[in-house]
């Protein structure tokens, strides 16, 4: 099976996790439901509070961190959209069963990515910048600034809202690199080499290695 190195730059991982584990900025009022910038700020505050209060997380307990991400973050990510966009043209060629497996394995990959860095971000804070969007917009960019040691780091979130539903995050920009586009190039290489099943096998292998702490 073709070797795939899906480990993002360590600094990028920490900044990404930091954006999910920091204090909230002021949010705008929208016509209905929670505003997208309010959502990003609330999640940031909840994760940071949980990390600070849980000694097991501070000690690096991966299972506790995974549970935290699963509880707070996952409900607000559009994994189907993220998976489809990351897989690219291969998504349309996949069977419904393959699409579900891709989504499940990709979810595990991202959860472990966040979980692996959460224990190290308690000294970081985030400022949610003013939202440049109209209340009627259904696809917005939420810009944030991570502050801690060193220079501030810019992080951007793409969120979309379907009628009658809450906002969902579907892409994250870490230091100028969009997460979905980064995985798309890596996944495309695996699909070109061994097809959709080859990508699934590679994801399964990577998740098993992550679970084993490798």
PDB file of N, CA and C in Angstrom, residues 61-123:
ATOM      1  N   UNK A  61      -4.177  12.185  28.639  1.00  0.00           N
ATOM      2  CA  UNK A  61      -5.019  11.001  28.423  1.00  0.00           C
ATOM      3  C   UNK A  61      -5.743  11.135  27.079  1.00  0.00           C
ATOM      4  N   UNK A  62      -5.284  10.385  26.078  1.00  0.00           N
ATOM      5  CA  UNK A  62      -5.808  10.508  24.722  1.00  0.00           C
ATOM      6  C   UNK A  62      -7.291  10.153  24.655  1.00  0.00           C
ATOM      7  N   UNK A  63      -7.699   9.125  25.390  1.00  0.00           N
ATOM      8  CA  UNK A  63      -9.094   8.697  25.341  1.00  0.00           C
ATOM      9  C   UNK A  63     -10.024   9.785  25.889  1.00  0.00           C
ATOM     10  N   UNK A  64      -9.577  10.489  26.928  1.00  0.00           N
ATOM     11  CA  UNK A  64     -10.375  11.575  27.478  1.00  0.00           C
ATOM     12  C   UNK A  64     -10.462  12.743  26.493  1.00  0.00           C
ATOM     13  N   UNK A  65      -9.358  12.992  25.823  1.00  0.00           N
ATOM     14  CA  UNK A  65      -9.324  14.084  24.860  1.00  0.00           C
ATOM     15  C   UNK A  65     -10.222  13.767  23.664  1.00  0.00           C
ATOM     16  N   UNK A  66     -10.165  12.524  23.198  1.00  0.00           N
ATOM     17  CA  UNK A  66     -11.019  12.107  22.089  1.00  0.00           C
ATOM     18  C   UNK A  66     -12.487  12.251  22.473  1.00  0.00           C
ATOM     19  N   UNK A  67     -12.812  11.860  23.693  1.00  0.00           N
ATOM     20  CA  UNK A  67     -14.197  11.974  24.169  1.00  0.00           C
ATOM     21  C   UNK A  67     -14.637  13.436  24.210  1.00  0.00           C
ATOM     22  N   UNK A  68     -13.725  14.322  24.601  1.00  0.00           N
ATOM     23  CA  UNK A  68     -14.042  15.752  24.648  1.00  0.00           C
ATOM     24  C   UNK A  68     -14.322  16.285  23.247  1.00  0.00           C
ATOM     25  N   UNK A  69     -13.469  15.946  22.302  1.00  0.00           N
ATOM     26  CA  UNK A  69     -13.658  16.392  20.920  1.00  0.00           C
ATOM     27  C   UNK A  69     -14.967  15.845  20.366  1.00  0.00           C
ATOM     28  N   UNK A  70     -15.223  14.571  20.655  1.00  0.00           N
ATOM     29  CA  UNK A  70     -16.443  13.931  20.155  1.00  0.00           C
ATOM     30  C   UNK A  70     -17.690  14.619  20.703  1.00  0.00           C
ATOM     31  N   UNK A  71     -17.642  15.025  21.950  1.00  0.00           N
ATOM     32  CA  UNK A  71     -18.809  15.630  22.607  1.00  0.00           C
ATOM     33  C   UNK A  71     -19.052  17.071  22.175  1.00  0.00           C
ATOM     34  N   UNK A  72     -17.992  17.867  22.093  1.00  0.00           N
ATOM     35  CA  UNK A  72     -18.152  19.297  21.873  1.00  0.00           C
ATOM     36  C   UNK A  72     -18.004  19.711  20.413  1.00  0.00           C
ATOM     37  N   UNK A  73     -17.023  19.154  19.730  1.00  0.00           N
ATOM     38  CA  UNK A  73     -16.687  19.636  18.391  1.00  0.00           C
ATOM     39  C   UNK A  73     -17.454  18.938  17.277  1.00  0.00           C
ATOM     40  N   UNK A  74     -17.519  17.614  17.331  1.00  0.00           N
ATOM     41  CA  UNK A  74     -18.088  16.853  16.220  1.00  0.00           C
ATOM     42  C   UNK A  74     -19.491  17.278  15.795  1.00  0.00           C
ATOM     43  N   UNK A  75     -20.388  17.565  16.740  1.00  0.00           N
ATOM     44  CA  UNK A  75     -21.747  17.933  16.317  1.00  0.00           C
ATOM     45  C   UNK A  75     -21.804  19.190  15.446  1.00  0.00           C
ATOM     46  N   UNK A  76     -20.719  19.944  15.400  1.00  0.00           N
ATOM     47  CA  UNK A  76     -20.726  21.210  14.672  1.00  0.00           C
ATOM     48  C   UNK A  76     -19.861  21.189  13.418  1.00  0.00           C
ATOM     49  N   UNK A  77     -19.382  20.022  13.045  1.00  0.00           N
ATOM     50  CA  UNK A  77     -18.618  19.867  11.806  1.00  0.00           C
ATOM     51  C   UNK A  77     -19.471  19.126  10.785  1.00  0.00           C
ATOM     52  N   UNK A  78     -19.464  19.583   9.544  1.00  0.00           N
ATOM     53  CA  UNK A  78     -20.177  18.911   8.463  1.00  0.00           C
ATOM     54  C   UNK A  78     -19.219  17.898   7.844  1.00  0.00           C
ATOM     55  N   UNK A  79     -19.169  16.694   8.445  1.00  0.00           N
ATOM     56  CA  UNK A  79     -18.186  15.714   8.014  1.00  0.00           C
ATOM     57  C   UNK A  79     -18.469  15.165   6.623  1.00  0.00           C
ATOM     58  N   UNK A  80     -19.728  15.046   6.278  1.00  0.00           N
ATOM     59  CA  UNK A  80     -20.032  14.546   4.936  1.00  0.00           C
ATOM     60  C   UNK A  80     -19.497  15.490   3.874  1.00  0.00           C
ATOM     61  N   UNK A  81     -19.744  16.779   4.074  1.00  0.00           N
ATOM     62  CA  UNK A  81     -19.252  17.761   3.114  1.00  0.00           C
ATOM     63  C   UNK A  81     -17.732  17.813   3.111  1.00  0.00           C
ATOM     64  N   UNK A  82     -17.130  17.771   4.286  1.00  0.00           N
ATOM     65  CA  UNK A  82     -15.676  17.815   4.375  1.00  0.00           C
ATOM     66  C   UNK A  82     -15.047  16.599   3.709  1.00  0.00           C
ATOM     67  N   UNK A  83     -15.660  15.425   3.931  1.00  0.00           N
ATOM     68  CA  UNK A  83     -15.127  14.201   3.334  1.00  0.00           C
ATOM     69  C   UNK A  83     -15.262  14.243   1.820  1.00  0.00           C
ATOM     70  N   UNK A  84     -16.441  14.625   1.329  1.00  0.00           N
ATOM     71  CA  UNK A  84     -16.671  14.678  -0.111  1.00  0.00           C
ATOM     72  C   UNK A  84     -15.702  15.647  -0.779  1.00  0.00           C
ATOM     73  N   UNK A  85     -15.495  16.811  -0.165  1.00  0.00           N
ATOM     74  CA  UNK A  85     -14.596  17.807  -0.734  1.00  0.00           C
ATOM     75  C   UNK A  85     -13.147  17.333  -0.679  1.00  0.00           C
ATOM     76  N   UNK A  86     -12.774  16.618   0.378  1.00  0.00           N
ATOM     77  CA  UNK A  86     -11.401  16.135   0.512  1.00  0.00           C
ATOM     78  C   UNK A  86     -11.105  14.997  -0.451  1.00  0.00           C
ATOM     79  N   UNK A  87     -12.085  14.122  -0.662  1.00  0.00           N
ATOM     80  CA  UNK A  87     -11.895  12.996  -1.587  1.00  0.00           C
ATOM     81  C   UNK A  87     -11.907  13.485  -3.030  1.00  0.00           C
ATOM     82  N   UNK A  88     -12.677  14.534  -3.312  1.00  0.00           N
ATOM     83  CA  UNK A  88     -12.701  15.091  -4.659  1.00  0.00           C
ATOM     84  C   UNK A  88     -13.536  14.259  -5.615  1.00  0.00           C
ATOM     85  N   UNK A  89     -13.151  14.198  -6.907  1.00  0.00           N
ATOM     86  CA  UNK A  89     -13.922  13.469  -7.915  1.00  0.00           C
ATOM     87  C   UNK A  89     -14.170  12.002  -7.558  1.00  0.00           C
ATOM     88  N   UNK A  90     -13.273  11.418  -6.773  1.00  0.00           N
ATOM     89  CA  UNK A  90     -13.432  10.025  -6.375  1.00  0.00           C
ATOM     90  C   UNK A  90     -14.666   9.782  -5.537  1.00  0.00           C
ATOM     91  N   UNK A  91     -15.169  10.826  -4.885  1.00  0.00           N
ATOM     92  CA  UNK A  91     -16.358  10.689  -4.048  1.00  0.00           C
ATOM     93  C   UNK A  91     -17.564  10.285  -4.882  1.00  0.00           C
ATOM     94  N   UNK A  92     -17.710  10.884  -6.053  1.00  0.00           N
ATOM     95  CA  UNK A  92     -18.866  10.590  -6.910  1.00  0.00           C
ATOM     96  C   UNK A  92     -18.800   9.178  -7.482  1.00  0.00           C
ATOM     97  N   UNK A  93     -17.609   8.627  -7.574  1.00  0.00           N
ATOM     98  CA  UNK A  93     -17.442   7.275  -8.101  1.00  0.00           C
ATOM     99  C   UNK A  93     -17.638   6.206  -7.023  1.00  0.00           C
ATOM    100  N   UNK A  94     -17.620   6.630  -5.777  1.00  0.00           N
ATOM    101  CA  UNK A  94     -17.732   5.670  -4.674  1.00  0.00           C
ATOM    102  C   UNK A  94     -19.177   5.234  -4.486  1.00  0.00           C
ATOM    103  N   UNK A  95     -19.355   3.995  -4.056  1.00  0.00           N
ATOM    104  CA  UNK A  95     -20.691   3.483  -3.744  1.00  0.00           C
ATOM    105  C   UNK A  95     -21.154   4.104  -2.423  1.00  0.00           C
ATOM    106  N   UNK A  96     -22.445   4.049  -2.112  1.00  0.00           N
ATOM    107  CA  UNK A  96     -22.922   4.570  -0.821  1.00  0.00           C
ATOM    108  C   UNK A  96     -22.184   3.947   0.362  1.00  0.00           C
ATOM    109  N   UNK A  97     -21.891   2.644   0.268  1.00  0.00           N
ATOM    110  CA  UNK A  97     -21.167   1.970   1.345  1.00  0.00           C
ATOM    111  C   UNK A  97     -19.742   2.521   1.467  1.00  0.00           C
ATOM    112  N   UNK A  98     -19.092   2.737   0.331  1.00  0.00           N
ATOM    113  CA  UNK A  98     -17.740   3.290   0.353  1.00  0.00           C
ATOM    114  C   UNK A  98     -17.751   4.720   0.890  1.00  0.00           C
ATOM    115  N   UNK A  99     -18.748   5.502   0.504  1.00  0.00           N
ATOM    116  CA  UNK A  99     -18.848   6.871   0.998  1.00  0.00           C
ATOM    117  C   UNK A  99     -19.001   6.906   2.516  1.00  0.00           C
ATOM    118  N   UNK A 100     -19.795   5.982   3.054  1.00  0.00           N
ATOM    119  CA  UNK A 100     -19.981   5.942   4.499  1.00  0.00           C
ATOM    120  C   UNK A 100     -18.692   5.551   5.201  1.00  0.00           C
ATOM    121  N   UNK A 101     -17.979   4.592   4.647  1.00  0.00           N
ATOM    122  CA  UNK A 101     -16.707   4.181   5.250  1.00  0.00           C
ATOM    123  C   UNK A 101     -15.678   5.305   5.184  1.00  0.00           C
ATOM    124  N   UNK A 102     -15.645   6.006   4.057  1.00  0.00           N
ATOM    125  CA  UNK A 102     -14.730   7.140   3.929  1.00  0.00           C
ATOM    126  C   UNK A 102     -15.045   8.202   4.974  1.00  0.00           C
ATOM    127  N   UNK A 103     -16.322   8.478   5.152  1.00  0.00           N
ATOM    128  CA  UNK A 103     -16.729   9.488   6.120  1.00  0.00           C
ATOM    129  C   UNK A 103     -16.357   9.056   7.538  1.00  0.00           C
ATOM    130  N   UNK A 104     -16.610   7.804   7.874  1.00  0.00           N
ATOM    131  CA  UNK A 104     -16.301   7.302   9.214  1.00  0.00           C
ATOM    132  C   UNK A 104     -14.805   7.347   9.505  1.00  0.00           C
ATOM    133  N   UNK A 105     -14.000   6.920   8.540  1.00  0.00           N
ATOM    134  CA  UNK A 105     -12.558   6.884   8.753  1.00  0.00           C
ATOM    135  C   UNK A 105     -11.956   8.284   8.764  1.00  0.00           C
ATOM    136  N   UNK A 106     -12.470   9.163   7.897  1.00  0.00           N
ATOM    137  CA  UNK A 106     -11.979  10.543   7.861  1.00  0.00           C
ATOM    138  C   UNK A 106     -12.298  11.244   9.173  1.00  0.00           C
ATOM    139  N   UNK A 107     -13.471  10.947   9.725  1.00  0.00           N
ATOM    140  CA  UNK A 107     -13.859  11.522  11.004  1.00  0.00           C
ATOM    141  C   UNK A 107     -12.862  11.125  12.092  1.00  0.00           C
ATOM    142  N   UNK A 108     -12.512   9.850  12.120  1.00  0.00           N
ATOM    143  CA  UNK A 108     -11.539   9.383  13.115  1.00  0.00           C
ATOM    144  C   UNK A 108     -10.201  10.077  12.938  1.00  0.00           C
ATOM    145  N   UNK A 109      -9.797  10.268  11.683  1.00  0.00           N
ATOM    146  CA  UNK A 109      -8.522  10.917  11.399  1.00  0.00           C
ATOM    147  C   UNK A 109      -8.504  12.338  11.953  1.00  0.00           C
ATOM    148  N   UNK A 110      -9.568  13.091  11.711  1.00  0.00           N
ATOM    149  CA  UNK A 110      -9.619  14.466  12.184  1.00  0.00           C
ATOM    150  C   UNK A 110      -9.746  14.542  13.700  1.00  0.00           C
ATOM    151  N   UNK A 111     -10.536  13.639  14.292  1.00  0.00           N
ATOM    152  CA  UNK A 111     -10.687  13.632  15.746  1.00  0.00           C
ATOM    153  C   UNK A 111      -9.337  13.420  16.410  1.00  0.00           C
ATOM    154  N   UNK A 112      -8.585  12.454  15.911  1.00  0.00           N
ATOM    155  CA  UNK A 112      -7.275  12.184  16.492  1.00  0.00           C
ATOM    156  C   UNK A 112      -6.312  13.347  16.272  1.00  0.00           C
ATOM    157  N   UNK A 113      -6.448  14.015  15.134  1.00  0.00           N
ATOM    158  CA  UNK A 113      -5.599  15.170  14.852  1.00  0.00           C
ATOM    159  C   UNK A 113      -5.815  16.264  15.892  1.00  0.00           C
ATOM    160  N   UNK A 114      -7.090  16.576  16.161  1.00  0.00           N
ATOM    161  CA  UNK A 114      -7.392  17.580  17.176  1.00  0.00           C
ATOM    162  C   UNK A 114      -7.010  17.099  18.570  1.00  0.00           C
ATOM    163  N   UNK A 115      -7.377  15.857  18.867  1.00  0.00           N
ATOM    164  CA  UNK A 115      -7.140  15.330  20.209  1.00  0.00           C
ATOM    165  C   UNK A 115      -5.665  15.308  20.553  1.00  0.00           C
ATOM    166  N   UNK A 116      -4.835  15.022  19.573  1.00  0.00           N
ATOM    167  CA  UNK A 116      -3.405  14.933  19.826  1.00  0.00           C
ATOM    168  C   UNK A 116      -2.773  16.237  20.237  1.00  0.00           C
ATOM    169  N   UNK A 117      -3.455  17.360  19.951  1.00  0.00           N
ATOM    170  CA  UNK A 117      -2.874  18.659  20.264  1.00  0.00           C
ATOM    171  C   UNK A 117      -3.583  19.395  21.395  1.00  0.00           C
ATOM    172  N   UNK A 118      -4.794  18.988  21.756  1.00  0.00           N
ATOM    173  CA  UNK A 118      -5.583  19.748  22.714  1.00  0.00           C
ATOM    174  C   UNK A 118      -4.908  19.937  24.069  1.00  0.00           C
ATOM    175  N   UNK A 119      -4.165  18.946  24.505  1.00  0.00           N
ATOM    176  CA  UNK A 119      -3.552  19.026  25.834  1.00  0.00           C
ATOM    177  C   UNK A 119      -2.496  20.119  25.925  1.00  0.00           C
ATOM    178  N   UNK A 120      -2.073  20.652  24.781  1.00  0.00           N
ATOM    179  CA  UNK A 120      -0.974  21.613  24.779  1.00  0.00           C
ATOM    180  C   UNK A 120      -1.419  23.049  24.525  1.00  0.00           C
ATOM    181  N   UNK A 121      -2.715  23.321  24.540  1.00  0.00           N
ATOM    182  CA  UNK A 121      -3.166  24.638  24.122  1.00  0.00           C
ATOM    183  C   UNK A 121      -3.789  25.472  25.240  1.00  0.00           C
ATOM    184  N   UNK A 122      -3.673  25.048  26.476  1.00  0.00           N
ATOM    185  CA  UNK A 122      -4.347  25.754  27.558  1.00  0.00           C
ATOM    186  C   UNK A 122      -3.794  27.150  27.797  1.00  0.00           C
ATOM    187  N   UNK A 123      -2.602  27.454  27.297  1.00  0.00           N
ATOM    188  CA  UNK A 123      -2.028  28.774  27.506  1.00  0.00           C
ATOM    189  C   UNK A 123      -2.334  29.715  26.346  1.00  0.00           C
TER     190      UNK A 123
END
